[in-house]
């Protein structure tokens, strides 16, 4: 009978390596077979060269590449913390080390120097877990010194994600200008442009004498097109550092022309402000507002789609159920215009307007439209919202248009659209609103493209039944003076200025017209002259702004 062949068995002692290290550590502690002393300023640590060489490329090069330390019994490691070096030697012999907030920075620096890369990565992971808006800037700097890419990436992500909190830390004031520019120029920065501007001013004023020369480079990183108009005029245009910099003043003037003027046209060689995207925190949201559910019941629900979780989030419900209202966004707010209130028993078109703040998750009413309307169109252009057409209270198709000034919270009647249509596609571009197609009251398609001006029309409209108060114009005129926009000032003068301009704005001066004077300025075809000191000398921007705000307060409040 043949003998049974037993298979071989590979025995592996899982504890052998750790037990061996423990025995080696006991030998080291008793100075048995040790052949080198690692010395700092105050301690000597006995070690085995073969253990050090096998654990670190640093020690391998020291003891195997004919350096003088290879034949020395004592090796001086000057500048190292004694306790940190002792902890690392214990780690070499036991594989264990205690990381604390107090020792982690020195431990990481020493591990990097001695090339214990797994320990270095463990320190990096520990610091990444400890990252906060208060320390991310300093840790980002440390990671660059230590060439720790993972920690550097995480620290920068933290700084960008929590920029509002980071901007208030003391570490921000210690950044060099290139570091600050790098953060402010990043599209992933989560913060409002107002916070970016304030952070710049804090950084510059921390060392004004040394940093004032950087104000232009830093100011260019503020995306002025996304700054709220009130903040733009009240704080940025009035800041003393901005006013003292001609370059910043040029930037402000260009921004004012492109953002707030309906009359200016950008130069062909100047890029429009809008080519720069919004910051990460201000990227577009997908909102679902109202509508009808499966049971045909009109809902007040407002839903926001979260791209990260692929889920819909419920936001605050709007005040009343509305049917065929129009929604439009401006300055990171959502405006809900008109519609038919459902459930009040009247079922008549409304002229109410509500604004929704994403920051506050709150709805509130604002100035109502001149005309009640539903099934209308709305579009935002610069700082204005245009309500166009729709169906009125008597079920007639409206050809009226009005615009909302978001700066002053007022509505203004505009010239009627040429042909009243329902449900056209609407777009705004280069001071014009375009209406594409639509249908008539019998739902017949309308093959028509219509063009409307976004500039204010002083033509009276019987359908609106409203006439703009002449005193409203004064505030707009003064704001036009803010950036010395002389011809824009003239273009904005209403036809009736002769009746009220003298009494309201310039009572001590005269307005006259000479029929015998046939020479007209190339920029203006009107046959008039203004003898008014407000145009002869440009006022200081702060004075003009203060005057404009006072006038607007009287006119609108």
Tab-separated table of N, CA and C in Angstrom, residues 241-348:
chain	number	residue	atom	x	y	z
A	241	UNK	N	-9.598	104.367	0.363
A	241	UNK	CA	-8.485	103.764	-0.365
A	241	UNK	C	-8.805	103.620	-1.851
A	242	UNK	N	-10.044	103.273	-2.150
A	242	UNK	CA	-10.449	103.162	-3.552
A	242	UNK	C	-10.443	104.532	-4.211
A	243	UNK	N	-10.916	105.515	-3.498
A	243	UNK	CA	-10.952	106.865	-4.057
A	243	UNK	C	-9.550	107.425	-4.291
A	244	UNK	N	-8.575	106.978	-3.492
A	244	UNK	CA	-7.216	107.501	-3.627
A	244	UNK	C	-6.424	106.828	-4.735
A	245	UNK	N	-6.972	105.780	-5.337
A	245	UNK	CA	-6.276	105.044	-6.394
A	245	UNK	C	-6.914	105.360	-7.745
A	246	UNK	N	-6.202	106.043	-8.630
A	246	UNK	CA	-6.752	106.315	-9.970
A	246	UNK	C	-7.110	105.044	-10.730
A	247	UNK	N	-6.292	103.999	-10.577
A	247	UNK	CA	-6.571	102.743	-11.278
A	247	UNK	C	-7.880	102.125	-10.796
A	248	UNK	N	-8.104	102.172	-9.487
A	248	UNK	CA	-9.359	101.635	-8.944
A	248	UNK	C	-10.544	102.483	-9.375
A	249	UNK	N	-10.349	103.779	-9.458
A	249	UNK	CA	-11.416	104.643	-9.937
A	249	UNK	C	-11.784	104.320	-11.381
A	250	UNK	N	-10.781	104.000	-12.197
A	250	UNK	CA	-11.069	103.605	-13.583
A	250	UNK	C	-11.874	102.318	-13.628
A	251	UNK	N	-11.514	101.379	-12.750
A	251	UNK	CA	-12.258	100.116	-12.681
A	251	UNK	C	-13.702	100.387	-12.263
A	252	UNK	N	-13.880	101.268	-11.275
A	252	UNK	CA	-15.227	101.606	-10.811
A	252	UNK	C	-16.051	102.251	-11.912
A	253	UNK	N	-15.433	103.160	-12.645
A	253	UNK	CA	-16.161	103.862	-13.697
A	253	UNK	C	-16.588	102.892	-14.790
A	254	UNK	N	-15.683	101.976	-15.165
A	254	UNK	CA	-16.036	100.987	-16.178
A	254	UNK	C	-17.156	100.080	-15.681
A	255	UNK	N	-17.052	99.664	-14.408
A	255	UNK	CA	-18.105	98.812	-13.841
A	255	UNK	C	-19.431	99.545	-13.803
A	256	UNK	N	-19.408	100.793	-13.432
A	256	UNK	CA	-20.646	101.573	-13.373
A	256	UNK	C	-21.302	101.680	-14.743
A	257	UNK	N	-20.488	101.890	-15.781
A	257	UNK	CA	-21.045	102.022	-17.133
A	257	UNK	C	-21.634	100.703	-17.614
A	258	UNK	N	-20.954	99.612	-17.337
A	258	UNK	CA	-21.407	98.319	-17.847
A	258	UNK	C	-22.561	97.741	-17.039
A	259	UNK	N	-22.584	98.037	-15.757
A	259	UNK	CA	-23.542	97.380	-14.876
A	259	UNK	C	-24.821	98.181	-14.649
A	260	UNK	N	-24.700	99.500	-14.521
A	260	UNK	CA	-25.839	100.292	-14.067
A	260	UNK	C	-26.399	101.223	-15.120
A	261	UNK	N	-25.682	101.400	-16.199
A	261	UNK	CA	-26.172	102.324	-17.211
A	261	UNK	C	-26.880	101.568	-18.323
A	262	UNK	N	-28.064	102.028	-18.663
A	262	UNK	CA	-28.789	101.459	-19.801
A	262	UNK	C	-28.438	102.165	-21.096
A	263	UNK	N	-27.577	103.153	-21.003
A	263	UNK	CA	-27.328	103.995	-22.166
A	263	UNK	C	-25.936	103.807	-22.745
A	264	UNK	N	-25.038	103.194	-21.994
A	264	UNK	CA	-23.654	103.076	-22.446
A	264	UNK	C	-23.452	101.794	-23.231
A	265	UNK	N	-22.504	101.831	-24.124
A	265	UNK	CA	-22.133	100.659	-24.927
A	265	UNK	C	-20.653	100.395	-24.700
A	266	UNK	N	-20.310	99.138	-24.383
A	266	UNK	CA	-18.929	98.797	-24.092
A	266	UNK	C	-18.060	98.959	-25.326
A	267	UNK	N	-16.813	99.365	-25.084
A	267	UNK	CA	-15.858	99.461	-26.177
A	267	UNK	C	-15.545	98.064	-26.694
A	268	UNK	N	-15.293	97.935	-27.994
A	268	UNK	CA	-15.075	96.602	-28.562
A	268	UNK	C	-13.854	95.899	-28.005
A	269	UNK	N	-12.853	96.659	-27.517
A	269	UNK	CA	-11.641	96.040	-27.014
A	269	UNK	C	-11.691	95.787	-25.513
A	270	UNK	N	-12.830	96.064	-24.871
A	270	UNK	CA	-12.975	95.858	-23.437
A	270	UNK	C	-13.904	94.672	-23.199
A	271	UNK	N	-13.413	93.687	-22.439
A	271	UNK	CA	-14.236	92.526	-22.136
A	271	UNK	C	-15.351	92.922	-21.168
A	272	UNK	N	-16.575	92.485	-21.412
A	272	UNK	CA	-17.651	92.791	-20.464
A	272	UNK	C	-17.415	92.075	-19.138
A	273	UNK	N	-17.895	92.683	-18.054
A	273	UNK	CA	-17.707	92.099	-16.738
A	273	UNK	C	-18.346	90.719	-16.630
A	274	UNK	N	-19.349	90.479	-17.448
A	274	UNK	CA	-20.132	89.252	-17.275
A	274	UNK	C	-19.396	88.013	-17.749
A	275	UNK	N	-18.207	88.157	-18.381
A	275	UNK	CA	-17.506	86.961	-18.836
A	275	UNK	C	-16.861	86.213	-17.680
A	276	UNK	N	-16.774	86.831	-16.497
A	276	UNK	CA	-16.212	86.175	-15.317
A	276	UNK	C	-17.356	85.488	-14.570
A	277	UNK	N	-17.223	84.205	-14.251
A	277	UNK	CA	-18.347	83.473	-13.629
A	277	UNK	C	-18.558	83.886	-12.180
A	278	UNK	N	-19.699	83.530	-11.650
A	278	UNK	CA	-19.970	83.728	-10.235
A	278	UNK	C	-19.083	82.811	-9.403
A	279	UNK	N	-18.941	83.153	-8.142
A	279	UNK	CA	-18.215	82.297	-7.216
A	279	UNK	C	-18.988	80.999	-7.004
A	280	UNK	N	-18.309	80.043	-6.393
A	280	UNK	CA	-18.920	78.728	-6.197
A	280	UNK	C	-20.208	78.821	-5.390
A	281	UNK	N	-20.192	79.645	-4.324
A	281	UNK	CA	-21.378	79.730	-3.472
A	281	UNK	C	-22.530	80.436	-4.164
A	282	UNK	N	-22.228	81.118	-5.267
A	282	UNK	CA	-23.268	81.893	-5.953
A	282	UNK	C	-23.651	81.270	-7.287
A	283	UNK	N	-23.280	80.036	-7.502
A	283	UNK	CA	-23.648	79.402	-8.755
A	283	UNK	C	-25.161	79.237	-8.847
A	284	UNK	N	-25.622	79.050	-10.041
A	284	UNK	CA	-27.060	79.013	-10.261
A	284	UNK	C	-27.693	77.812	-9.568
A	285	UNK	N	-28.864	78.047	-9.019
A	285	UNK	CA	-29.647	76.999	-8.389
A	285	UNK	C	-30.829	76.651	-9.282
A	286	UNK	N	-31.263	75.435	-9.165
A	286	UNK	CA	-32.469	74.999	-9.854
A	286	UNK	C	-33.606	75.026	-8.845
A	287	UNK	N	-34.532	75.948	-9.038
A	287	UNK	CA	-35.665	76.107	-8.133
A	287	UNK	C	-36.960	75.745	-8.851
A	288	UNK	N	-37.820	75.066	-8.142
A	288	UNK	CA	-39.151	74.747	-8.645
A	288	UNK	C	-40.152	75.474	-7.763
A	289	UNK	N	-40.893	76.410	-8.359
A	289	UNK	CA	-41.770	77.289	-7.590
A	289	UNK	C	-43.218	77.058	-7.993
A	290	UNK	N	-44.015	76.611	-7.021
A	290	UNK	CA	-45.461	76.489	-7.226
A	290	UNK	C	-45.848	75.488	-8.299
A	291	UNK	N	-46.911	75.815	-9.033
A	291	UNK	CA	-47.450	74.918	-10.050
A	291	UNK	C	-48.632	74.137	-9.526
A	292	UNK	N	-49.004	73.101	-10.257
A	292	UNK	CA	-50.136	72.260	-9.853
A	292	UNK	C	-49.676	70.821	-9.695
A	293	UNK	N	-50.202	70.159	-8.672
A	293	UNK	CA	-49.859	68.772	-8.410
A	293	UNK	C	-50.738	67.851	-9.253
A	294	UNK	N	-50.557	66.547	-9.026
A	294	UNK	CA	-51.323	65.568	-9.815
A	294	UNK	C	-52.822	65.731	-9.642
A	295	UNK	N	-53.236	66.146	-8.449
A	295	UNK	CA	-54.670	66.329	-8.208
A	295	UNK	C	-55.169	67.697	-8.672
A	296	UNK	N	-54.313	68.402	-9.450
A	296	UNK	CA	-54.661	69.700	-10.015
A	296	UNK	C	-54.788	70.797	-8.961
A	297	UNK	N	-54.332	70.530	-7.745
A	297	UNK	CA	-54.372	71.559	-6.709
A	297	UNK	C	-53.133	72.438	-6.827
A	298	UNK	N	-53.354	73.733	-6.830
A	298	UNK	CA	-52.236	74.673	-6.893
A	298	UNK	C	-51.458	74.626	-5.589
A	299	UNK	N	-50.140	74.544	-5.691
A	299	UNK	CA	-49.299	74.388	-4.509
A	299	UNK	C	-48.476	75.640	-4.254
A	300	UNK	N	-48.075	75.809	-3.012
A	300	UNK	CA	-47.187	76.902	-2.609
A	300	UNK	C	-45.759	76.412	-2.410
A	301	UNK	N	-45.482	75.173	-2.741
A	301	UNK	CA	-44.169	74.579	-2.467
A	301	UNK	C	-43.072	75.253	-3.276
A	302	UNK	N	-41.906	75.354	-2.658
A	302	UNK	CA	-40.690	75.820	-3.325
A	302	UNK	C	-39.614	74.763	-3.080
A	303	UNK	N	-39.080	74.197	-4.154
A	303	UNK	CA	-38.106	73.112	-4.050
A	303	UNK	C	-36.787	73.543	-4.683
A	304	UNK	N	-35.697	73.132	-4.051
A	304	UNK	CA	-34.354	73.414	-4.562
A	304	UNK	C	-33.640	72.098	-4.810
A	305	UNK	N	-33.026	71.972	-5.989
A	305	UNK	CA	-32.314	70.744	-6.337
A	305	UNK	C	-30.869	70.831	-5.875
A	306	UNK	N	-30.437	69.850	-5.076
A	306	UNK	CA	-29.062	69.781	-4.578
A	306	UNK	C	-28.271	68.827	-5.455
A	307	UNK	N	-27.314	69.368	-6.207
A	307	UNK	CA	-26.537	68.541	-7.120
A	307	UNK	C	-25.701	67.496	-6.384
A	308	UNK	N	-25.196	67.850	-5.203
A	308	UNK	CA	-24.300	66.942	-4.489
A	308	UNK	C	-25.022	65.700	-3.994
A	309	UNK	N	-26.239	65.874	-3.474
A	309	UNK	CA	-26.983	64.735	-2.935
A	309	UNK	C	-28.003	64.177	-3.921
A	310	UNK	N	-28.170	64.865	-5.054
A	310	UNK	CA	-29.150	64.455	-6.049
A	310	UNK	C	-30.550	64.360	-5.438
A	311	UNK	N	-30.864	65.324	-4.590
A	311	UNK	CA	-32.159	65.350	-3.919
A	311	UNK	C	-32.785	66.733	-4.031
A	312	UNK	N	-34.102	66.759	-3.875
A	312	UNK	CA	-34.835	68.025	-3.839
A	312	UNK	C	-35.043	68.426	-2.388
A	313	UNK	N	-34.727	69.685	-2.082
A	313	UNK	CA	-34.884	70.208	-0.723
A	313	UNK	C	-36.067	71.171	-0.677
A	314	UNK	N	-36.826	71.090	0.388
A	314	UNK	CA	-37.976	71.982	0.554
A	314	UNK	C	-37.526	73.301	1.183
A	315	UNK	N	-37.954	74.393	0.565
A	315	UNK	CA	-37.689	75.718	1.104
A	315	UNK	C	-39.001	76.322	1.615
A	316	UNK	N	-38.914	77.545	2.103
A	316	UNK	CA	-40.105	78.209	2.643
A	316	UNK	C	-41.173	78.372	1.564
A	317	UNK	N	-42.409	78.057	1.890
A	317	UNK	CA	-43.506	78.213	0.947
A	317	UNK	C	-43.798	79.693	0.727
A	318	UNK	N	-44.208	80.026	-0.495
A	318	UNK	CA	-44.516	81.433	-0.723
A	318	UNK	C	-45.905	81.755	-0.174
A	319	UNK	N	-46.175	83.042	0.074
A	319	UNK	CA	-47.311	83.432	0.934
A	319	UNK	C	-48.672	82.939	0.497
A	320	UNK	N	-48.946	82.851	-0.801
A	320	UNK	CA	-50.295	82.496	-1.241
A	320	UNK	C	-50.208	81.626	-2.491
A	321	UNK	N	-51.217	80.822	-2.704
A	321	UNK	CA	-51.248	79.999	-3.914
A	321	UNK	C	-51.497	80.893	-5.126
A	322	UNK	N	-50.641	80.778	-6.111
A	322	UNK	CA	-50.745	81.609	-7.303
A	322	UNK	C	-50.758	80.731	-8.546
A	323	UNK	N	-51.600	81.124	-9.475
A	323	UNK	CA	-51.718	80.402	-10.742
A	323	UNK	C	-51.204	81.297	-11.862
A	324	UNK	N	-50.275	80.768	-12.655
A	324	UNK	CA	-49.701	81.467	-13.805
A	324	UNK	C	-49.040	82.788	-13.420
A	325	UNK	N	-48.313	82.754	-12.286
A	325	UNK	CA	-47.455	83.890	-11.936
A	325	UNK	C	-46.152	83.760	-12.720
A	326	UNK	N	-45.340	84.793	-12.667
A	326	UNK	CA	-44.065	84.798	-13.378
A	326	UNK	C	-42.937	84.933	-12.362
A	327	UNK	N	-41.863	84.159	-12.531
A	327	UNK	CA	-40.723	84.183	-11.610
A	327	UNK	C	-39.463	84.578	-12.362
A	328	UNK	N	-38.613	85.336	-11.695
A	328	UNK	CA	-37.350	85.762	-12.287
A	328	UNK	C	-36.348	85.965	-11.155
A	329	UNK	N	-35.063	85.768	-11.433
A	329	UNK	CA	-34.032	85.931	-10.412
A	329	UNK	C	-33.177	87.151	-10.715
A	330	UNK	N	-32.746	87.825	-9.647
A	330	UNK	CA	-31.878	88.992	-9.759
A	330	UNK	C	-31.142	89.156	-8.438
A	331	UNK	N	-29.821	89.347	-8.506
A	331	UNK	CA	-28.984	89.540	-7.319
A	331	UNK	C	-29.179	88.402	-6.309
A	332	UNK	N	-29.205	87.177	-6.804
A	332	UNK	CA	-29.325	85.978	-5.956
A	332	UNK	C	-30.645	85.925	-5.195
A	333	UNK	N	-31.615	86.718	-5.612
A	333	UNK	CA	-32.962	86.651	-5.054
A	333	UNK	C	-33.939	86.218	-6.145
A	334	UNK	N	-35.076	85.699	-5.737
A	334	UNK	CA	-36.110	85.269	-6.671
A	334	UNK	C	-37.322	86.179	-6.493
A	335	UNK	N	-37.832	86.671	-7.605
A	335	UNK	CA	-39.009	87.549	-7.588
A	335	UNK	C	-40.185	86.804	-8.208
A	336	UNK	N	-41.335	86.884	-7.549
A	336	UNK	CA	-42.567	86.269	-8.040
A	336	UNK	C	-43.565	87.386	-8.322
A	337	UNK	N	-43.981	87.483	-9.589
A	337	UNK	CA	-44.774	88.618	-10.035
A	337	UNK	C	-46.165	88.176	-10.468
A	338	UNK	N	-47.189	88.900	-9.975
A	338	UNK	CA	-48.543	88.732	-10.468
A	338	UNK	C	-49.120	87.349	-10.255
A	339	UNK	N	-49.901	86.891	-11.254
A	339	UNK	CA	-50.589	85.621	-11.151
A	339	UNK	C	-52.000	85.788	-10.621
A	340	UNK	N	-52.709	84.664	-10.535
A	340	UNK	CA	-54.073	84.662	-10.000
A	340	UNK	C	-54.060	83.982	-8.640
A	341	UNK	N	-54.374	84.701	-7.563
A	341	UNK	CA	-54.466	84.059	-6.249
A	341	UNK	C	-55.588	83.019	-6.242
A	342	UNK	N	-55.279	81.850	-5.721
A	342	UNK	CA	-56.246	80.750	-5.696
A	342	UNK	C	-56.765	80.584	-4.275
A	343	UNK	N	-58.086	80.455	-4.154
A	343	UNK	CA	-58.663	80.178	-2.856
A	343	UNK	C	-59.278	81.380	-2.161
A	344	UNK	N	-59.151	82.582	-2.768
A	344	UNK	CA	-59.780	83.751	-2.137
A	344	UNK	C	-61.173	84.033	-2.676
A	345	UNK	N	-61.650	83.191	-3.598
A	345	UNK	CA	-62.999	83.340	-4.122
A	345	UNK	C	-63.137	84.360	-5.222
A	346	UNK	N	-62.084	85.141	-5.492
A	346	UNK	CA	-62.186	86.207	-6.495
A	346	UNK	C	-61.633	85.755	-7.847
A	347	UNK	N	-60.531	85.014	-7.835
A	347	UNK	CA	-59.901	84.527	-9.067
A	347	UNK	C	-59.611	85.655	-10.044
A	348	UNK	N	-59.118	86.747	-9.528
A	348	UNK	CA	-58.726	87.868	-10.364
A	348	UNK	C	-57.208	88.015	-10.350
